[in-house]
Amino acid sequence: MSAEKFQDLNVWKKAHELVKLTYALTEKFPQKEIFGLTSQMRRAAVSVAANIAEGSKRTSNKDRIHFHTISAGSLEELKYFFILSCDLNFISETERESALEIARHTSVMLYKLSETLKA
Protein backbone atom coordinates (compact mmCIF):
# COMPACT_ATOMS: atom_id res chain seq x y z
CA MET A 1 0.00 0.00 0.00
CA SER A 2 2.82 2.46 0.68
CA ALA A 3 3.74 2.57 -3.03
CA GLU A 4 0.41 4.07 -4.03
CA LYS A 5 -0.62 7.67 -3.50
CA PHE A 6 -3.06 8.32 -0.69
CA GLN A 7 -5.28 10.07 -3.26
CA ASP A 8 -5.80 6.67 -4.90
CA LEU A 9 -7.29 5.13 -1.75
CA ASN A 10 -11.07 4.88 -1.96
CA VAL A 11 -11.38 5.42 1.78
CA TRP A 12 -9.41 8.68 1.50
CA LYS A 13 -11.65 9.79 -1.40
CA LYS A 14 -14.73 9.18 0.74
CA ALA A 15 -13.16 10.98 3.72
CA HIS A 16 -12.24 13.92 1.47
CA GLU A 17 -15.85 14.06 0.28
CA LEU A 18 -16.86 14.30 3.94
CA VAL A 19 -14.40 17.16 4.52
CA LYS A 20 -15.86 19.12 1.62
CA LEU A 21 -19.41 18.48 2.84
CA THR A 22 -18.47 19.56 6.36
CA TYR A 23 -17.03 22.83 5.08
CA ALA A 24 -20.14 23.46 2.98
CA LEU A 25 -22.51 22.75 5.87
CA THR A 26 -20.59 24.84 8.40
CA GLU A 27 -20.53 27.84 6.04
CA LYS A 28 -24.11 28.59 7.09
CA PHE A 29 -23.51 28.22 10.84
CA PRO A 30 -23.94 31.33 12.99
CA GLN A 31 -20.88 33.60 12.99
CA LYS A 32 -20.62 33.19 16.78
CA GLU A 33 -19.73 29.50 16.16
CA ILE A 34 -16.67 30.26 14.01
CA PHE A 35 -14.31 29.49 16.90
CA GLY A 36 -16.64 26.89 18.42
CA LEU A 37 -18.56 24.18 16.64
CA THR A 38 -17.57 25.30 13.13
CA SER A 39 -13.87 25.04 13.96
CA GLN A 40 -14.26 21.75 15.84
CA MET A 41 -16.20 20.11 13.02
CA ARG A 42 -13.75 21.22 10.38
CA ARG A 43 -10.75 20.04 12.40
CA ALA A 44 -12.37 16.65 13.04
CA ALA A 45 -13.26 16.19 9.37
CA VAL A 46 -9.78 17.16 8.19
CA SER A 47 -8.27 14.82 10.79
CA VAL A 48 -10.13 11.86 9.29
CA ALA A 49 -8.68 12.36 5.81
CA ALA A 50 -5.27 13.60 6.98
CA ASN A 51 -4.63 10.57 9.18
CA ILE A 52 -5.56 8.23 6.34
CA ALA A 53 -3.07 10.10 4.16
CA GLU A 54 -0.33 10.07 6.78
CA GLY A 55 -0.87 6.42 7.61
CA SER A 56 -0.60 5.44 3.96
CA LYS A 57 3.12 6.20 3.96
CA ARG A 58 3.98 4.40 7.17
CA THR A 59 6.19 1.39 6.64
CA SER A 60 4.59 -1.02 9.09
CA ASN A 61 1.02 -2.24 9.19
CA LYS A 62 0.98 -1.54 12.93
CA ASP A 63 1.73 2.14 12.25
CA ARG A 64 -0.85 2.31 9.46
CA ILE A 65 -3.49 0.81 11.73
CA HIS A 66 -2.57 3.32 14.44
CA PHE A 67 -3.34 6.20 12.07
CA HIS A 68 -6.56 4.51 10.98
CA THR A 69 -7.55 4.31 14.65
CA ILE A 70 -6.97 8.04 15.08
CA SER A 71 -8.98 8.66 11.92
CA ALA A 72 -11.82 6.47 13.22
CA GLY A 73 -11.90 8.42 16.49
CA SER A 74 -12.15 11.72 14.64
CA LEU A 75 -14.90 10.24 12.51
CA GLU A 76 -16.98 9.33 15.57
CA GLU A 77 -16.46 12.83 16.94
CA LEU A 78 -17.66 14.27 13.63
CA LYS A 79 -20.76 12.05 13.66
CA TYR A 80 -21.69 13.52 17.03
CA PHE A 81 -21.16 17.04 15.71
CA PHE A 82 -23.59 16.38 12.84
CA ILE A 83 -26.20 15.22 15.36
CA LEU A 84 -25.58 18.25 17.57
CA SER A 85 -25.69 20.63 14.61
CA CYS A 86 -29.10 19.32 13.68
CA ASP A 87 -30.34 19.51 17.27
CA LEU A 88 -29.22 23.16 17.34
CA ASN A 89 -31.05 23.77 14.03
CA PHE A 90 -27.83 24.65 12.21
CA ILE A 91 -28.46 21.91 9.62
CA SER A 92 -31.59 20.07 8.53
CA GLU A 93 -32.41 16.46 9.32
CA THR A 94 -31.87 15.64 5.66
CA GLU A 95 -28.40 17.22 5.75
CA ARG A 96 -27.60 15.38 8.97
CA GLU A 97 -28.65 12.03 7.53
CA SER A 98 -26.72 12.62 4.33
CA ALA A 99 -23.58 13.50 6.28
CA LEU A 100 -24.00 10.56 8.65
CA GLU A 101 -24.42 8.18 5.73
CA ILE A 102 -21.13 9.32 4.20
CA ALA A 103 -19.50 9.06 7.63
CA ARG A 104 -20.86 5.53 8.13
CA HIS A 105 -19.62 4.47 4.71
CA THR A 106 -16.19 5.95 5.47
CA SER A 107 -16.14 4.13 8.80
CA VAL A 108 -16.89 0.76 7.18
CA MET A 109 -14.21 1.31 4.54
CA LEU A 110 -11.67 2.30 7.19
CA TYR A 111 -12.49 -0.75 9.30
CA LYS A 112 -12.15 -3.10 6.33
CA LEU A 113 -8.81 -1.58 5.35
CA SER A 114 -7.50 -1.97 8.91
CA GLU A 115 -8.72 -5.57 9.07
CA THR A 116 -6.94 -6.31 5.79
CA LEU A 117 -3.72 -4.95 7.26
CA LYS A 118 -4.10 -7.15 10.35
CA ALA A 119 -4.32 -10.31 8.24
mmCIF file of N, CA and C in Angstrom:
data_model
loop_
_atom_site.group_PDB
_atom_site.id
_atom_site.type_symbol
_atom_site.label_atom_id
_atom_site.label_comp_id
_atom_site.label_asym_id
_atom_site.label_seq_id
_atom_site.Cartn_x
_atom_site.Cartn_y
_atom_site.Cartn_z
ATOM 1 N N MET A 1 0.815 -1.197 0.000
ATOM 2 C CA MET A 1 0.000 0.000 0.000
ATOM 3 C C MET A 1 0.855 1.256 0.000
ATOM 4 N N SER A 2 2.033 1.243 0.569
ATOM 5 C CA SER A 2 2.819 2.464 0.684
ATOM 6 C C SER A 2 3.304 2.981 -0.662
ATOM 7 N N ALA A 3 3.285 2.144 -1.708
ATOM 8 C CA ALA A 3 3.744 2.570 -3.029
ATOM 9 C C ALA A 3 2.702 3.439 -3.733
ATOM 10 N N GLU A 4 1.436 3.283 -3.372
ATOM 11 C CA GLU A 4 0.412 4.075 -4.033
ATOM 12 C C GLU A 4 0.227 5.424 -3.339
ATOM 13 N N LYS A 5 -0.341 6.357 -4.068
ATOM 14 C CA LYS A 5 -0.624 7.672 -3.500
ATOM 15 C C LYS A 5 -1.879 7.576 -2.632
ATOM 16 N N PHE A 6 -1.882 8.350 -1.557
ATOM 17 C CA PHE A 6 -3.062 8.319 -0.694
ATOM 18 C C PHE A 6 -4.308 8.751 -1.461
ATOM 19 N N GLN A 7 -4.138 9.601 -2.465
ATOM 20 C CA GLN A 7 -5.278 10.069 -3.257
ATOM 21 C C GLN A 7 -5.946 8.934 -4.041
ATOM 22 N N ASP A 8 -5.239 7.821 -4.193
ATOM 23 C CA ASP A 8 -5.799 6.670 -4.905
ATOM 24 C C ASP A 8 -6.632 5.761 -4.000
ATOM 25 N N LEU A 9 -6.546 5.967 -2.702
ATOM 26 C CA LEU A 9 -7.287 5.132 -1.753
ATOM 27 C C LEU A 9 -8.761 5.540 -1.738
ATOM 28 N N ASN A 10 -9.635 4.580 -1.952
ATOM 29 C CA ASN A 10 -11.069 4.878 -1.957
ATOM 30 C C ASN A 10 -11.546 5.425 -0.621
ATOM 31 N N VAL A 11 -10.977 4.938 0.467
ATOM 32 C CA VAL A 11 -11.381 5.425 1.783
ATOM 33 C C VAL A 11 -10.975 6.889 1.951
ATOM 34 N N TRP A 12 -9.817 7.269 1.428
ATOM 35 C CA TRP A 12 -9.412 8.677 1.498
ATOM 36 C C TRP A 12 -10.353 9.532 0.650
ATOM 37 N N LYS A 13 -10.731 9.045 -0.529
ATOM 38 C CA LYS A 13 -11.648 9.790 -1.397
ATOM 39 C C LYS A 13 -12.974 10.047 -0.683
ATOM 40 N N LYS A 14 -13.474 9.029 0.013
ATOM 41 C CA LYS A 14 -14.733 9.178 0.740
ATOM 42 C C LYS A 14 -14.560 10.148 1.910
ATOM 43 N N ALA A 15 -13.438 10.061 2.615
ATOM 44 C CA ALA A 15 -13.164 10.980 3.723
ATOM 45 C C ALA A 15 -13.032 12.415 3.211
ATOM 46 N N HIS A 16 -12.399 12.588 2.065
ATOM 47 C CA HIS A 16 -12.241 13.920 1.473
ATOM 48 C C HIS A 16 -13.607 14.497 1.080
ATOM 49 N N GLU A 17 -14.472 13.640 0.586
ATOM 50 C CA GLU A 17 -15.850 14.060 0.285
ATOM 51 C C GLU A 17 -16.530 14.577 1.551
ATOM 52 N N LEU A 18 -16.288 13.895 2.658
ATOM 53 C CA LEU A 18 -16.861 14.300 3.938
ATOM 54 C C LEU A 18 -16.293 15.643 4.401
ATOM 55 N N VAL A 19 -15.014 15.875 4.173
ATOM 56 C CA VAL A 19 -14.404 17.165 4.522
ATOM 57 C C VAL A 19 -15.094 18.286 3.742
ATOM 58 N N LYS A 20 -15.235 18.089 2.449
ATOM 59 C CA LYS A 20 -15.861 19.124 1.619
ATOM 60 C C LYS A 20 -17.303 19.381 2.043
ATOM 61 N N LEU A 21 -18.032 18.321 2.368
ATOM 62 C CA LEU A 21 -19.407 18.482 2.838
ATOM 63 C C LEU A 21 -19.438 19.237 4.164
ATOM 64 N N THR A 22 -18.536 18.891 5.062
ATOM 65 C CA THR A 22 -18.474 19.558 6.363
ATOM 66 C C THR A 22 -18.229 21.052 6.192
ATOM 67 N N TYR A 23 -17.294 21.406 5.333
ATOM 68 C CA TYR A 23 -17.035 22.828 5.080
ATOM 69 C C TYR A 23 -18.269 23.517 4.510
ATOM 70 N N ALA A 24 -18.943 22.868 3.582
ATOM 71 C CA ALA A 24 -20.141 23.461 2.983
ATOM 72 C C ALA A 24 -21.246 23.653 4.021
ATOM 73 N N LEU A 25 -21.455 22.652 4.857
ATOM 74 C CA LEU A 25 -22.506 22.748 5.870
ATOM 75 C C LEU A 25 -22.192 23.804 6.916
ATOM 76 N N THR A 26 -20.946 23.888 7.337
ATOM 77 C CA THR A 26 -20.588 24.835 8.400
ATOM 78 C C THR A 26 -20.523 26.277 7.905
ATOM 79 N N GLU A 27 -20.509 26.477 6.599
ATOM 80 C CA GLU A 27 -20.528 27.841 6.044
ATOM 81 C C GLU A 27 -21.761 28.613 6.508
ATOM 82 N N LYS A 28 -22.858 27.906 6.723
ATOM 83 C CA LYS A 28 -24.106 28.588 7.094
ATOM 84 C C LYS A 28 -24.345 28.622 8.611
ATOM 85 N N PHE A 29 -23.379 28.157 9.382
ATOM 86 C CA PHE A 29 -23.511 28.223 10.839
ATOM 87 C C PHE A 29 -23.469 29.682 11.290
ATOM 88 N N PRO A 30 -24.023 29.967 12.464
ATOM 89 C CA PRO A 30 -23.944 31.334 12.986
ATOM 90 C C PRO A 30 -22.481 31.779 13.144
ATOM 91 N N GLN A 31 -22.235 33.044 12.897
ATOM 92 C CA GLN A 31 -20.879 33.596 12.994
ATOM 93 C C GLN A 31 -20.284 33.366 14.386
ATOM 94 N N LYS A 32 -21.120 33.380 15.409
ATOM 95 C CA LYS A 32 -20.615 33.188 16.776
ATOM 96 C C LYS A 32 -20.008 31.800 16.977
ATOM 97 N N GLU A 33 -20.269 30.865 16.059
ATOM 98 C CA GLU A 33 -19.730 29.504 16.163
ATOM 99 C C GLU A 33 -18.401 29.321 15.434
ATOM 100 N N ILE A 34 -17.877 30.387 14.822
ATOM 101 C CA ILE A 34 -16.671 30.258 14.007
ATOM 102 C C ILE A 34 -15.497 29.678 14.806
ATOM 103 N N PHE A 35 -15.385 30.029 16.067
ATOM 104 C CA PHE A 35 -14.308 29.490 16.905
ATOM 105 C C PHE A 35 -14.796 28.346 17.793
ATOM 106 N N GLY A 36 -16.053 27.982 17.644
ATOM 107 C CA GLY A 36 -16.636 26.892 18.417
ATOM 108 C C GLY A 36 -16.898 25.679 17.550
ATOM 109 N N LEU A 37 -18.164 25.394 17.349
ATOM 110 C CA LEU A 37 -18.562 24.180 16.640
ATOM 111 C C LEU A 37 -18.051 24.139 15.197
ATOM 112 N N THR A 38 -18.067 25.271 14.517
ATOM 113 C CA THR A 38 -17.568 25.304 13.131
ATOM 114 C C THR A 38 -16.128 24.825 13.077
ATOM 115 N N SER A 39 -15.296 25.394 13.925
ATOM 116 C CA SER A 39 -13.873 25.036 13.961
ATOM 117 C C SER A 39 -13.678 23.579 14.365
ATOM 118 N N GLN A 40 -14.401 23.132 15.370
ATOM 119 C CA GLN A 40 -14.261 21.750 15.836
ATOM 120 C C GLN A 40 -14.661 20.748 14.759
ATOM 121 N N MET A 41 -15.747 21.033 14.065
ATOM 122 C CA MET A 41 -16.204 20.114 13.017
ATOM 123 C C MET A 41 -15.211 20.045 11.869
ATOM 124 N N ARG A 42 -14.711 21.196 11.487
ATOM 125 C CA ARG A 42 -13.755 21.223 10.378
ATOM 126 C C ARG A 42 -12.470 20.501 10.751
ATOM 127 N N ARG A 43 -11.981 20.724 11.956
ATOM 128 C CA ARG A 43 -10.755 20.039 12.401
ATOM 129 C C ARG A 43 -10.959 18.529 12.448
ATOM 130 N N ALA A 44 -12.098 18.088 12.968
ATOM 131 C CA ALA A 44 -12.371 16.648 13.045
ATOM 132 C C ALA A 44 -12.445 16.037 11.648
ATOM 133 N N ALA A 45 -13.127 16.712 10.730
ATOM 134 C CA ALA A 45 -13.257 16.194 9.368
ATOM 135 C C ALA A 45 -11.901 16.103 8.677
ATOM 136 N N VAL A 46 -11.108 17.156 8.806
ATOM 137 C CA VAL A 46 -9.775 17.156 8.190
ATOM 138 C C VAL A 46 -8.912 16.065 8.806
ATOM 139 N N SER A 47 -9.045 15.849 10.101
ATOM 140 C CA SER A 47 -8.267 14.817 10.786
ATOM 141 C C SER A 47 -8.540 13.428 10.218
ATOM 142 N N VAL A 48 -9.787 13.167 9.856
ATOM 143 C CA VAL A 48 -10.130 11.857 9.288
ATOM 144 C C VAL A 48 -9.306 11.611 8.028
ATOM 145 N N ALA A 49 -9.381 12.529 7.085
ATOM 146 C CA ALA A 49 -8.677 12.363 5.808
ATOM 147 C C ALA A 49 -7.164 12.471 5.970
ATOM 148 N N ALA A 50 -6.714 13.393 6.811
ATOM 149 C CA ALA A 50 -5.271 13.604 6.982
ATOM 150 C C ALA A 50 -4.588 12.394 7.605
ATOM 151 N N ASN A 51 -5.238 11.751 8.555
ATOM 152 C CA ASN A 51 -4.630 10.573 9.177
ATOM 153 C C ASN A 51 -4.624 9.367 8.244
ATOM 154 N N ILE A 52 -5.600 9.279 7.367
ATOM 155 C CA ILE A 52 -5.557 8.231 6.340
ATOM 156 C C ILE A 52 -4.361 8.486 5.428
ATOM 157 N N ALA A 53 -4.189 9.739 5.033
ATOM 158 C CA ALA A 53 -3.068 10.101 4.161
ATOM 159 C C ALA A 53 -1.733 9.826 4.840
ATOM 160 N N GLU A 54 -1.591 10.279 6.073
ATOM 161 C CA GLU A 54 -0.327 10.072 6.782
ATOM 162 C C GLU A 54 -0.040 8.592 6.990
ATOM 163 N N GLY A 55 -1.048 7.847 7.386
ATOM 164 C CA GLY A 55 -0.866 6.419 7.614
ATOM 165 C C GLY A 55 -0.480 5.653 6.365
ATOM 166 N N SER A 56 -0.882 6.158 5.212
ATOM 167 C CA SER A 56 -0.603 5.440 3.964
ATOM 168 C C SER A 56 0.885 5.346 3.658
ATOM 169 N N LYS A 57 1.682 6.221 4.222
ATOM 170 C CA LYS A 57 3.121 6.201 3.957
ATOM 171 C C LYS A 57 3.935 5.583 5.098
ATOM 172 N N ARG A 58 3.266 5.087 6.097
ATOM 173 C CA ARG A 58 3.981 4.400 7.175
ATOM 174 C C ARG A 58 4.454 3.048 6.666
ATOM 175 N N THR A 59 5.585 2.607 7.181
ATOM 176 C CA THR A 59 6.192 1.390 6.642
ATOM 177 C C THR A 59 5.687 0.106 7.284
ATOM 178 N N SER A 60 5.099 0.206 8.451
ATOM 179 C CA SER A 60 4.594 -1.018 9.085
ATOM 180 C C SER A 60 3.069 -0.983 9.150
ATOM 181 N N ASN A 61 2.474 -2.150 9.076
ATOM 182 C CA ASN A 61 1.022 -2.243 9.193
ATOM 183 C C ASN A 61 0.549 -1.753 10.549
ATOM 184 N N LYS A 62 1.344 -1.999 11.588
ATOM 185 C CA LYS A 62 0.984 -1.536 12.931
ATOM 186 C C LYS A 62 0.849 -0.017 12.946
ATOM 187 N N ASP A 63 1.800 0.676 12.318
ATOM 188 C CA ASP A 63 1.735 2.136 12.249
ATOM 189 C C ASP A 63 0.538 2.600 11.422
ATOM 190 N N ARG A 64 0.291 1.942 10.307
ATOM 191 C CA ARG A 64 -0.853 2.307 9.463
ATOM 192 C C ARG A 64 -2.158 2.165 10.243
ATOM 193 N N ILE A 65 -2.280 1.053 10.945
ATOM 194 C CA ILE A 65 -3.489 0.805 11.730
ATOM 195 C C ILE A 65 -3.641 1.857 12.825
ATOM 196 N N HIS A 66 -2.527 2.273 13.415
ATOM 197 C CA HIS A 66 -2.566 3.322 14.439
ATOM 198 C C HIS A 66 -3.201 4.599 13.872
ATOM 199 N N PHE A 67 -2.780 4.999 12.685
ATOM 200 C CA PHE A 67 -3.343 6.203 12.073
ATOM 201 C C PHE A 67 -4.800 6.000 11.672
ATOM 202 N N HIS A 68 -5.156 4.795 11.289
ATOM 203 C CA HIS A 68 -6.558 4.505 10.982
ATOM 204 C C HIS A 68 -7.409 4.613 12.247
ATOM 205 N N THR A 69 -6.841 4.209 13.372
ATOM 206 C CA THR A 69 -7.554 4.306 14.649
ATOM 207 C C THR A 69 -7.800 5.767 15.021
ATOM 208 N N ILE A 70 -6.801 6.604 14.825
ATOM 209 C CA ILE A 70 -6.971 8.040 15.079
ATOM 210 C C ILE A 70 -8.052 8.601 14.162
ATOM 211 N N SER A 71 -7.993 8.219 12.905
ATOM 212 C CA SER A 71 -8.983 8.659 11.924
ATOM 213 C C SER A 71 -10.390 8.228 12.343
ATOM 214 N N ALA A 72 -10.516 6.994 12.788
ATOM 215 C CA ALA A 72 -11.821 6.474 13.216
ATOM 216 C C ALA A 72 -12.358 7.248 14.418
ATOM 217 N N GLY A 73 -11.480 7.620 15.337
ATOM 218 C CA GLY A 73 -11.900 8.415 16.489
ATOM 219 C C GLY A 73 -12.415 9.781 16.069
ATOM 220 N N SER A 74 -11.711 10.420 15.155
ATOM 221 C CA SER A 74 -12.152 11.721 14.641
ATOM 222 C C SER A 74 -13.477 11.592 13.902
ATOM 223 N N LEU A 75 -13.662 10.485 13.234
ATOM 224 C CA LEU A 75 -14.902 10.237 12.505
ATOM 225 C C LEU A 75 -16.085 10.125 13.464
ATOM 226 N N GLU A 76 -15.902 9.439 14.571
ATOM 227 C CA GLU A 76 -16.975 9.331 15.567
ATOM 228 C C GLU A 76 -17.296 10.693 16.167
ATOM 229 N N GLU A 77 -16.261 11.474 16.431
ATOM 230 C CA GLU A 77 -16.456 12.833 16.937
ATOM 231 C C GLU A 77 -17.288 13.642 15.937
ATOM 232 N N LEU A 78 -16.947 13.534 14.670
ATOM 233 C CA LEU A 78 -17.658 14.271 13.633
ATOM 234 C C LEU A 78 -19.119 13.831 13.539
ATOM 235 N N LYS A 79 -19.374 12.542 13.686
ATOM 236 C CA LYS A 79 -20.760 12.053 13.661
ATOM 237 C C LYS A 79 -21.574 12.740 14.754
ATOM 238 N N TYR A 80 -20.989 12.836 15.943
ATOM 239 C CA TYR A 80 -21.694 13.522 17.032
ATOM 240 C C TYR A 80 -21.970 14.980 16.671
ATOM 241 N N PHE A 81 -20.985 15.640 16.084
ATOM 242 C CA PHE A 81 -21.158 17.044 15.714
ATOM 243 C C PHE A 81 -22.289 17.231 14.696
ATOM 244 N N PHE A 82 -22.468 16.278 13.786
ATOM 245 C CA PHE A 82 -23.587 16.376 12.843
ATOM 246 C C PHE A 82 -24.921 16.274 13.587
ATOM 247 N N ILE A 83 -24.984 15.368 14.553
ATOM 248 C CA ILE A 83 -26.203 15.220 15.358
ATOM 249 C C ILE A 83 -26.473 16.498 16.142
ATOM 250 N N LEU A 84 -25.438 17.020 16.794
ATOM 251 C CA LEU A 84 -25.577 18.251 17.573
ATOM 252 C C LEU A 84 -25.987 19.425 16.687
ATOM 253 N N SER A 85 -25.373 19.529 15.535
ATOM 254 C CA SER A 85 -25.689 20.630 14.615
ATOM 255 C C SER A 85 -27.155 20.616 14.209
ATOM 256 N N CYS A 86 -27.684 19.440 14.016
ATOM 257 C CA CYS A 86 -29.103 19.318 13.683
ATOM 258 C C CYS A 86 -29.969 19.687 14.885
ATOM 259 N N ASP A 87 -29.583 19.203 16.056
ATOM 260 C CA ASP A 87 -30.340 19.514 17.272
ATOM 261 C C ASP A 87 -30.360 21.013 17.565
ATOM 262 N N LEU A 88 -29.301 21.710 17.149
ATOM 263 C CA LEU A 88 -29.218 23.164 17.340
ATOM 264 C C LEU A 88 -29.841 23.933 16.166
ATOM 265 N N ASN A 89 -30.417 23.195 15.226
ATOM 266 C CA ASN A 89 -31.048 23.769 14.032
ATOM 267 C C ASN A 89 -30.073 24.516 13.124
ATOM 268 N N PHE A 90 -28.819 24.083 13.122
ATOM 269 C CA PHE A 90 -27.826 24.652 12.208
ATOM 270 C C PHE A 90 -27.876 23.950 10.851
ATOM 271 N N ILE A 91 -28.275 22.665 10.855
ATOM 272 C CA ILE A 91 -28.456 21.907 9.616
ATOM 273 C C ILE A 91 -29.796 21.175 9.703
ATOM 274 N N SER A 92 -30.307 20.786 8.569
ATOM 275 C CA SER A 92 -31.590 20.071 8.532
ATOM 276 C C SER A 92 -31.388 18.584 8.839
ATOM 277 N N GLU A 93 -32.480 17.907 9.105
ATOM 278 C CA GLU A 93 -32.411 16.460 9.324
ATOM 279 C C GLU A 93 -31.913 15.748 8.072
ATOM 280 N N THR A 94 -32.319 16.231 6.922
ATOM 281 C CA THR A 94 -31.866 15.644 5.657
ATOM 282 C C THR A 94 -30.359 15.802 5.501
ATOM 283 N N GLU A 95 -29.846 16.981 5.815
ATOM 284 C CA GLU A 95 -28.398 17.219 5.745
ATOM 285 C C GLU A 95 -27.656 16.342 6.745
ATOM 286 N N ARG A 96 -28.212 16.234 7.947
ATOM 287 C CA ARG A 96 -27.598 15.379 8.970
ATOM 288 C C ARG A 96 -27.517 13.938 8.483
ATOM 289 N N GLU A 97 -28.619 13.421 7.975
ATOM 290 C CA GLU A 97 -28.645 12.026 7.534
ATOM 291 C C GLU A 97 -27.711 11.782 6.357
ATOM 292 N N SER A 98 -27.635 12.731 5.464
ATOM 293 C CA SER A 98 -26.718 12.615 4.328
ATOM 294 C C SER A 98 -25.270 12.572 4.812
ATOM 295 N N ALA A 99 -24.938 13.463 5.730
ATOM 296 C CA ALA A 99 -23.578 13.504 6.282
ATOM 297 C C ALA A 99 -23.267 12.235 7.068
ATOM 298 N N LEU A 100 -24.219 11.782 7.867
ATOM 299 C CA LEU A 100 -24.002 10.564 8.653
ATOM 300 C C LEU A 100 -23.848 9.338 7.764
ATOM 301 N N GLU A 101 -24.544 9.306 6.649
ATOM 302 C CA GLU A 101 -24.421 8.178 5.729
ATOM 303 C C GLU A 101 -23.018 8.133 5.121
ATOM 304 N N ILE A 102 -22.495 9.275 4.726
ATOM 305 C CA ILE A 102 -21.128 9.319 4.197
ATOM 306 C C ILE A 102 -20.142 8.926 5.292
ATOM 307 N N ALA A 103 -20.379 9.402 6.504
ATOM 308 C CA ALA A 103 -19.505 9.061 7.632
ATOM 309 C C ALA A 103 -19.546 7.564 7.917
ATOM 310 N N ARG A 104 -20.739 6.972 7.886
ATOM 311 C CA ARG A 104 -20.857 5.533 8.125
ATOM 312 C C ARG A 104 -20.118 4.737 7.044
ATOM 313 N N HIS A 105 -20.287 5.150 5.819
ATOM 314 C CA HIS A 105 -19.620 4.469 4.712
ATOM 315 C C HIS A 105 -18.103 4.577 4.870
ATOM 316 N N THR A 106 -17.627 5.747 5.238
ATOM 317 C CA THR A 106 -16.194 5.949 5.471
ATOM 318 C C THR A 106 -15.711 5.047 6.596
ATOM 319 N N SER A 107 -16.493 4.950 7.646
ATOM 320 C CA SER A 107 -16.139 4.127 8.797
ATOM 321 C C SER A 107 -16.003 2.658 8.411
ATOM 322 N N VAL A 108 -16.935 2.162 7.630
ATOM 323 C CA VAL A 108 -16.886 0.764 7.179
ATOM 324 C C VAL A 108 -15.648 0.532 6.326
ATOM 325 N N MET A 109 -15.383 1.439 5.415
ATOM 326 C CA MET A 109 -14.214 1.311 4.538
ATOM 327 C C MET A 109 -12.920 1.317 5.349
ATOM 328 N N LEU A 110 -12.856 2.198 6.336
ATOM 329 C CA LEU A 110 -11.670 2.303 7.186
ATOM 330 C C LEU A 110 -11.471 1.026 7.995
ATOM 331 N N TYR A 111 -12.555 0.495 8.538
ATOM 332 C CA TYR A 111 -12.491 -0.749 9.299
ATOM 333 C C TYR A 111 -11.994 -1.899 8.426
ATOM 334 N N LYS A 112 -12.546 -2.012 7.230
ATOM 335 C CA LYS A 112 -12.146 -3.097 6.326
ATOM 336 C C LYS A 112 -10.680 -2.982 5.934
ATOM 337 N N LEU A 113 -10.215 -1.769 5.697
ATOM 338 C CA LEU A 113 -8.808 -1.576 5.355
ATOM 339 C C LEU A 113 -7.917 -1.990 6.524
ATOM 340 N N SER A 114 -8.278 -1.593 7.719
ATOM 341 C CA SER A 114 -7.496 -1.968 8.905
ATOM 342 C C SER A 114 -7.497 -3.476 9.115
ATOM 343 N N GLU A 115 -8.639 -4.112 8.923
ATOM 344 C CA GLU A 115 -8.716 -5.568 9.070
ATOM 345 C C GLU A 115 -7.844 -6.271 8.034
ATOM 346 N N THR A 116 -7.802 -5.745 6.835
ATOM 347 C CA THR A 116 -6.941 -6.309 5.789
ATOM 348 C C THR A 116 -5.476 -6.232 6.205
ATOM 349 N N LEU A 117 -5.104 -5.127 6.822
ATOM 350 C CA LEU A 117 -3.716 -4.949 7.258
ATOM 351 C C LEU A 117 -3.359 -5.866 8.424
ATOM 352 N N LYS A 118 -4.346 -6.253 9.221
ATOM 353 C CA LYS A 118 -4.098 -7.149 10.352
ATOM 354 C C LYS A 118 -3.868 -8.585 9.897
ATOM 355 N N ALA A 119 -4.399 -8.930 8.737
ATOM 356 C CA ALA A 119 -4.324 -10.315 8.240
ATOM 357 C C ALA A 119 -2.914 -10.702 7.826
#
